[in-house]
PDB file of C-alpha atoms in Angstrom:
ATOM      1  CA  MET A 148     109.146  96.878 136.132  1.00  0.00           C
ATOM      2  CA  LYS A 149     105.482  95.825 137.215  1.00  0.00           C
ATOM      3  CA  ASN A 150     103.521  93.740 134.448  1.00  0.00           C
ATOM      4  CA  SER A 151     100.159  95.634 134.084  1.00  0.00           C
ATOM      5  CA  LYS A 152      98.669  92.839 132.137  1.00  0.00           C
ATOM      6  CA  SER A 153      96.155  90.532 134.009  1.00  0.00           C
ATOM      7  CA  PRO A 154      95.137  86.961 132.788  1.00  0.00           C
ATOM      8  CA  CYS A 155      91.522  86.973 131.218  1.00  0.00           C
ATOM      9  CA  ILE A 156      88.678  85.042 133.363  1.00  0.00           C
ATOM     10  CA  ASN A 157      87.402  83.008 130.488  1.00  0.00           C
ATOM     11  CA  VAL A 158      90.670  82.005 128.739  1.00  0.00           C
ATOM     12  CA  SER A 159      93.860  82.033 131.058  1.00  0.00           C
ATOM     13  CA  THR A 160      96.136  82.250 128.212  1.00  0.00           C
ATOM     14  CA  GLU A 161      94.953  85.719 127.130  1.00  0.00           C
ATOM     15  CA  SER A 162      95.727  88.838 129.038  1.00  0.00           C
ATOM     16  CA  TYR A 163      94.241  92.263 129.105  1.00  0.00           C
ATOM     17  CA  THR A 164      95.311  95.723 130.511  1.00  0.00           C
ATOM     18  CA  GLY A 165      92.128  97.242 131.899  1.00  0.00           C
ATOM     19  CA  LYS A 166      92.090 100.338 129.484  1.00  0.00           C
ATOM     20  CA  GLU A 167      90.269  98.566 126.493  1.00  0.00           C
ATOM     21  CA  GLN A 168      86.589  99.956 125.346  1.00  0.00           C
ATOM     22  CA  SER A 169      85.647  96.320 124.424  1.00  0.00           C
ATOM     23  CA  PRO A 170      84.273  93.666 126.686  1.00  0.00           C
ATOM     24  CA  LYS A 171      87.873  92.520 126.995  1.00  0.00           C
ATOM     25  CA  ARG A 172      88.234  95.369 129.661  1.00  0.00           C
ATOM     26  CA  PHE A 173      86.066  93.214 131.885  1.00  0.00           C
ATOM     27  CA  GLY A 174      88.489  90.257 131.466  1.00  0.00           C
ATOM     28  CA  LEU A 175      86.347  88.676 128.576  1.00  0.00           C
ATOM     29  CA  SER A 176      88.777  87.355 125.817  1.00  0.00           C
ATOM     30  CA  ALA A 177      86.954  86.994 122.270  1.00  0.00           C
ATOM     31  CA  GLU A 178      88.502  83.660 122.176  1.00  0.00           C
ATOM     32  CA  GLY A 179      86.149  82.119 124.712  1.00  0.00           C
ATOM     33  CA  TYR A 180      83.175  82.998 122.228  1.00  0.00           C
ATOM     34  CA  ASP A 181      81.719  81.922 118.920  1.00  0.00           C
ATOM     35  CA  VAL A 182      82.296  84.090 115.800  1.00  0.00           C
ATOM     36  CA  GLY A 183      79.401  86.490 115.720  1.00  0.00           C
ATOM     37  CA  PHE A 184      78.813  86.838 119.474  1.00  0.00           C
ATOM     38  CA  GLU A 185      77.769  90.233 120.451  1.00  0.00           C
ATOM     39  CA  LYS A 186      78.176  91.710 123.980  1.00  0.00           C
ATOM     40  CA  GLU A 187      78.128  95.245 125.483  1.00  0.00           C
ATOM     41  CA  GLY A 188      81.622  97.039 125.977  1.00  0.00           C
ATOM     42  CA  PHE A 189      82.958  99.365 128.557  1.00  0.00           C
ATOM     43  CA  ASP A 190      81.859 102.208 126.018  1.00  0.00           C
ATOM     44  CA  LYS A 191      78.087 100.959 126.074  1.00  0.00           C
ATOM     45  CA  GLN A 192      78.559 100.111 122.456  1.00  0.00           C
ATOM     46  CA  ILE A 193      77.717  96.460 121.080  1.00  0.00           C
ATOM     47  CA  TRP A 194      81.015  94.671 120.167  1.00  0.00           C
ATOM     48  CA  CYS A 195      80.848  91.465 118.168  1.00  0.00           C
ATOM     49  CA  VAL A 196      83.633  88.605 117.909  1.00  0.00           C
ATOM     50  CA  GLN A 197      85.210  88.319 114.414  1.00  0.00           C
ATOM     51  CA  ILE A 198      88.299  86.665 113.205  1.00  0.00           C
ATOM     52  CA  LYS A 199      91.269  88.712 112.093  1.00  0.00           C
ATOM     53  CA  ASN A 200      94.712  87.489 111.112  1.00  0.00           C
ATOM     54  CA  ASN A 201      93.578  83.746 112.380  1.00  0.00           C
ATOM     55  CA  ARG A 202      92.637  85.233 115.693  1.00  0.00           C
ATOM     56  CA  LYS A 203      89.345  86.001 117.357  1.00  0.00           C
ATOM     57  CA  VAL A 204      88.820  89.441 118.170  1.00  0.00           C
ATOM     58  CA  TRP A 205      86.355  92.071 119.626  1.00  0.00           C
ATOM     59  CA  VAL A 206      85.236  94.361 116.687  1.00  0.00           C
ATOM     60  CA  ARG A 207      82.762  97.493 117.453  1.00  0.00           C
ATOM     61  CA  ASN A 208      79.442  96.296 115.613  1.00  0.00           C
ATOM     62  CA  ILE A 209      78.410  99.283 113.424  1.00  0.00           C
ATOM     63  CA  ASN A 210      74.769  98.973 112.063  1.00  0.00           C
ATOM     64  CA  ILE A 211      75.023  99.874 108.397  1.00  0.00           C
ATOM     65  CA  VAL A 212      71.594 100.309 106.756  1.00  0.00           C
ATOM     66  CA  LYS A 213      71.465  99.003 103.364  1.00  0.00           C
ATOM     67  CA  ILE A 214      69.733 101.091 100.664  1.00  0.00           C
ATOM     68  CA  THR A 215      67.293  98.916  98.528  1.00  0.00           C
ATOM     69  CA  HIS A 216      66.162  99.857  95.233  1.00  0.00           C
ATOM     70  CA  GLU A 217      62.197 100.262  95.084  1.00  0.00           C
ATOM     71  CA  GLU A 218      59.955 100.492  92.167  1.00  0.00           C
ATOM     72  CA  PRO A 219      57.989 103.795  91.897  1.00  0.00           C
ATOM     73  CA  ILE A 220      54.257 103.638  92.588  1.00  0.00           C
ATOM     74  CA  LEU A 221      53.543 106.254  89.913  1.00  0.00           C
ATOM     75  CA  THR A 222      55.091 106.263  86.643  1.00  0.00           C
ATOM     76  CA  TYR A 223      55.213 108.937  84.083  1.00  0.00           C
ATOM     77  CA  SER A 224      52.461 107.312  82.047  1.00  0.00           C
ATOM     78  CA  ASP A 225      50.061 107.267  85.303  1.00  0.00           C
ATOM     79  CA  VAL A 226      50.522 110.997  85.803  1.00  0.00           C
ATOM     80  CA  LYS A 227      48.331 113.318  83.872  1.00  0.00           C
ATOM     81  CA  ASN A 228      49.015 117.080  83.792  1.00  0.00           C
ATOM     82  CA  ASP A 229      46.060 119.152  84.306  1.00  0.00           C
ATOM     83  CA  ALA A 230      47.688 122.247  82.928  1.00  0.00           C
ATOM     84  CA  ASP A 231      48.052 121.732  79.336  1.00  0.00           C
ATOM     85  CA  SER A 232      49.306 124.968  78.509  1.00  0.00           C
ATOM     86  CA  ASN A 233      52.689 125.537  77.012  1.00  0.00           C
ATOM     87  CA  ASP A 234      53.325 128.648  78.852  1.00  0.00           C
ATOM     88  CA  GLU A 235      57.000 129.694  78.814  1.00  0.00           C
ATOM     89  CA  LEU A 236      58.906 129.320  82.103  1.00  0.00           C
ATOM     90  CA  PRO A 237      60.087 132.258  83.764  1.00  0.00           C
ATOM     91  CA  SER A 238      63.686 132.911  82.888  1.00  0.00           C
ATOM     92  CA  LYS A 239      66.459 133.520  85.267  1.00  0.00           C
ATOM     93  CA  PRO A 240      67.718 137.163  85.719  1.00  0.00           C
ATOM     94  CA  SER A 241      70.648 138.141  83.395  1.00  0.00           C
ATOM     95  CA  ALA A 242      72.637 139.255  86.635  1.00  0.00           C
ATOM     96  CA  THR A 243      73.329 135.813  87.270  1.00  0.00           C
ATOM     97  CA  VAL A 244      74.981 135.115  84.162  1.00  0.00           C
ATOM     98  CA  ILE A 245      78.764 135.130  84.767  1.00  0.00           C
ATOM     99  CA  ASP A 246      80.988 136.770  82.120  1.00  0.00           C
ATOM    100  CA  VAL A 247      83.465 134.657  80.414  1.00  0.00           C
ATOM    101  CA  LYS A 248      86.249 137.302  80.826  1.00  0.00           C
ATOM    102  CA  GLU A 249      85.949 137.010  84.577  1.00  0.00           C
ATOM    103  CA  THR A 250      86.812 133.307  84.511  1.00  0.00           C
ATOM    104  CA  GLU A 251      89.643 133.730  81.771  1.00  0.00           C
ATOM    105  CA  LYS A 252      93.093 133.150  83.412  1.00  0.00           C
ATOM    106  CA  LYS A 253      94.670 136.337  84.443  1.00  0.00           C
ATOM    107  CA  LYS A 254      97.301 137.493  81.817  1.00  0.00           C
ATOM    108  CA  THR A 255     100.274 138.361  84.101  1.00  0.00           C
ATOM    109  CA  ASP A 256     103.838 138.993  82.945  1.00  0.00           C
ATOM    110  CA  TYR A 257     104.760 135.568  84.600  1.00  0.00           C
ATOM    111  CA  ASN A 258     102.070 133.718  82.734  1.00  0.00           C
ATOM    112  CA  LEU A 259     102.759 135.375  79.316  1.00  0.00           C
ATOM    113  CA  PHE A 260     106.517 134.768  79.773  1.00  0.00           C
ATOM    114  CA  ILE A 261     106.220 131.066  80.558  1.00  0.00           C
ATOM    115  CA  LYS A 262     103.957 130.403  77.683  1.00  0.00           C
ATOM    116  CA  TYR A 263     106.239 132.324  75.215  1.00  0.00           C
ATOM    117  CA  TYR A 264     109.561 130.626  76.666  1.00  0.00           C
ATOM    118  CA  LEU A 265     107.876 127.135  76.672  1.00  0.00           C
ATOM    119  CA  ASP A 266     106.828 127.602  72.986  1.00  0.00           C
ATOM    120  CA  LYS A 267     110.093 128.672  72.080  1.00  0.00           C
ATOM    121  CA  LEU A 268     112.007 125.823  74.007  1.00  0.00           C
ATOM    122  CA  LYS A 269     109.448 123.229  72.479  1.00  0.00           C
ATOM    123  CA  ALA A 270     110.226 124.610  68.983  1.00  0.00           C
ATOM    124  CA  GLU A 271     113.799 124.129  69.623  1.00  0.00           C
ATOM    125  CA  ASN A 272     113.541 120.771  71.287  1.00  0.00           C
ATOM    126  CA  LYS A 273     115.139 118.208  69.054  1.00  0.00           C
ATOM    127  CA  ASP A 274     116.129 115.504  71.461  1.00  0.00           C
ATOM    128  CA  LYS A 275     112.528 115.154  72.888  1.00  0.00           C
ATOM    129  CA  THR A 276     113.280 116.534  76.371  1.00  0.00           C
ATOM    130  CA  PRO A 277     110.304 116.060  78.779  1.00  0.00           C
ATOM    131  CA  ALA A 278     107.892 118.856  79.320  1.00  0.00           C
ATOM    132  CA  LYS A 279     108.774 118.885  83.166  1.00  0.00           C
ATOM    133  CA  ILE A 280     112.366 119.937  82.499  1.00  0.00           C
ATOM    134  CA  LEU A 281     111.512 122.565  79.657  1.00  0.00           C
ATOM    135  CA  PHE A 282     109.032 123.948  82.468  1.00  0.00           C
ATOM    136  CA  GLN A 283     111.789 123.933  85.000  1.00  0.00           C
ATOM    137  CA  SER A 284     114.079 125.483  82.648  1.00  0.00           C
ATOM    138  CA  ALA A 285     111.542 128.107  82.032  1.00  0.00           C
ATOM    139  CA  THR A 286     111.023 128.888  85.602  1.00  0.00           C
ATOM    140  CA  GLN A 287     114.809 129.242  86.100  1.00  0.00           C
ATOM    141  CA  GLU A 288     114.896 131.926  83.276  1.00  0.00           C
ATOM    142  CA  TRP A 289     112.134 133.672  84.772  1.00  0.00           C
ATOM    143  CA  GLY A 290     113.962 133.848  88.048  1.00  0.00           C
ATOM    144  CA  ARG A 291     117.091 134.886  86.565  1.00  0.00           C
ATOM    145  CA  LEU A 292     115.171 137.873  84.647  1.00  0.00           C
ATOM    146  CA  LYS A 293     113.505 138.973  87.621  1.00  0.00           C
ATOM    147  CA  LYS A 294     116.945 139.872  88.990  1.00  0.00           C
ATOM    148  CA  SER A 295     117.724 142.133  85.875  1.00  0.00           C
ATOM    149  CA  PRO A 296     114.709 144.333  85.388  1.00  0.00           C
ATOM    150  CA  GLU A 297     116.214 146.093  82.442  1.00  0.00           C
ATOM    151  CA  GLU A 298     116.305 142.770  80.483  1.00  0.00           C
ATOM    152  CA  LEU A 299     112.869 141.693  81.678  1.00  0.00           C
ATOM    153  CA  LYS A 300     111.186 144.967  80.465  1.00  0.00           C
ATOM    154  CA  LYS A 301     112.759 144.392  77.017  1.00  0.00           C
ATOM    155  CA  ILE A 302     111.683 140.771  76.679  1.00  0.00           C
ATOM    156  CA  MET A 303     108.048 141.639  77.959  1.00  0.00           C
ATOM    157  CA  GLU A 304     107.762 144.144  75.399  1.00  0.00           C
ATOM    158  CA  LEU A 305     108.802 141.935  72.593  1.00  0.00           C
ATOM    159  CA  ILE A 306     106.312 139.173  74.115  1.00  0.00           C
ATOM    160  CA  LYS A 307     103.424 141.822  74.349  1.00  0.00           C
ATOM    161  CA  ASN A 308     104.080 143.282  70.722  1.00  0.00           C
ATOM    162  CA  LYS A 309     103.661 139.704  69.184  1.00  0.00           C
TER     163      LYS A 309
END
């Protein structure tokens, strides 16, 4: 088995493979440079020496622009409105108003049954069973009723008539 690592040029105790994108690809170990030293890597990006886990390593230097807060030149008291009329603003057309009925949850047999059965289980719940377990038993009951359509039809008529 051939060892594909070569010793670095500037620090003989370090090695490199030649596949790195950092300056280490050229045989330049970060151990030989001061922290903060910058050099162009194989990928034409600027790489910087930083300390990670008590070792010097090459880290890609990403320029982050800091956003600073500036005081506005004009304030609301400086600005005067030439149009002092209190005309009403044009209103939006009524076609953009969304009906509340469209956003309501669709009342399917499943939703009605689960709500009914959960309320029933919560009323019978004397030993403070968690809601998750009650929901699981409600879904199991729904699965059982789906296999017997006649019984499901009777229960759904009872629920819808309430």
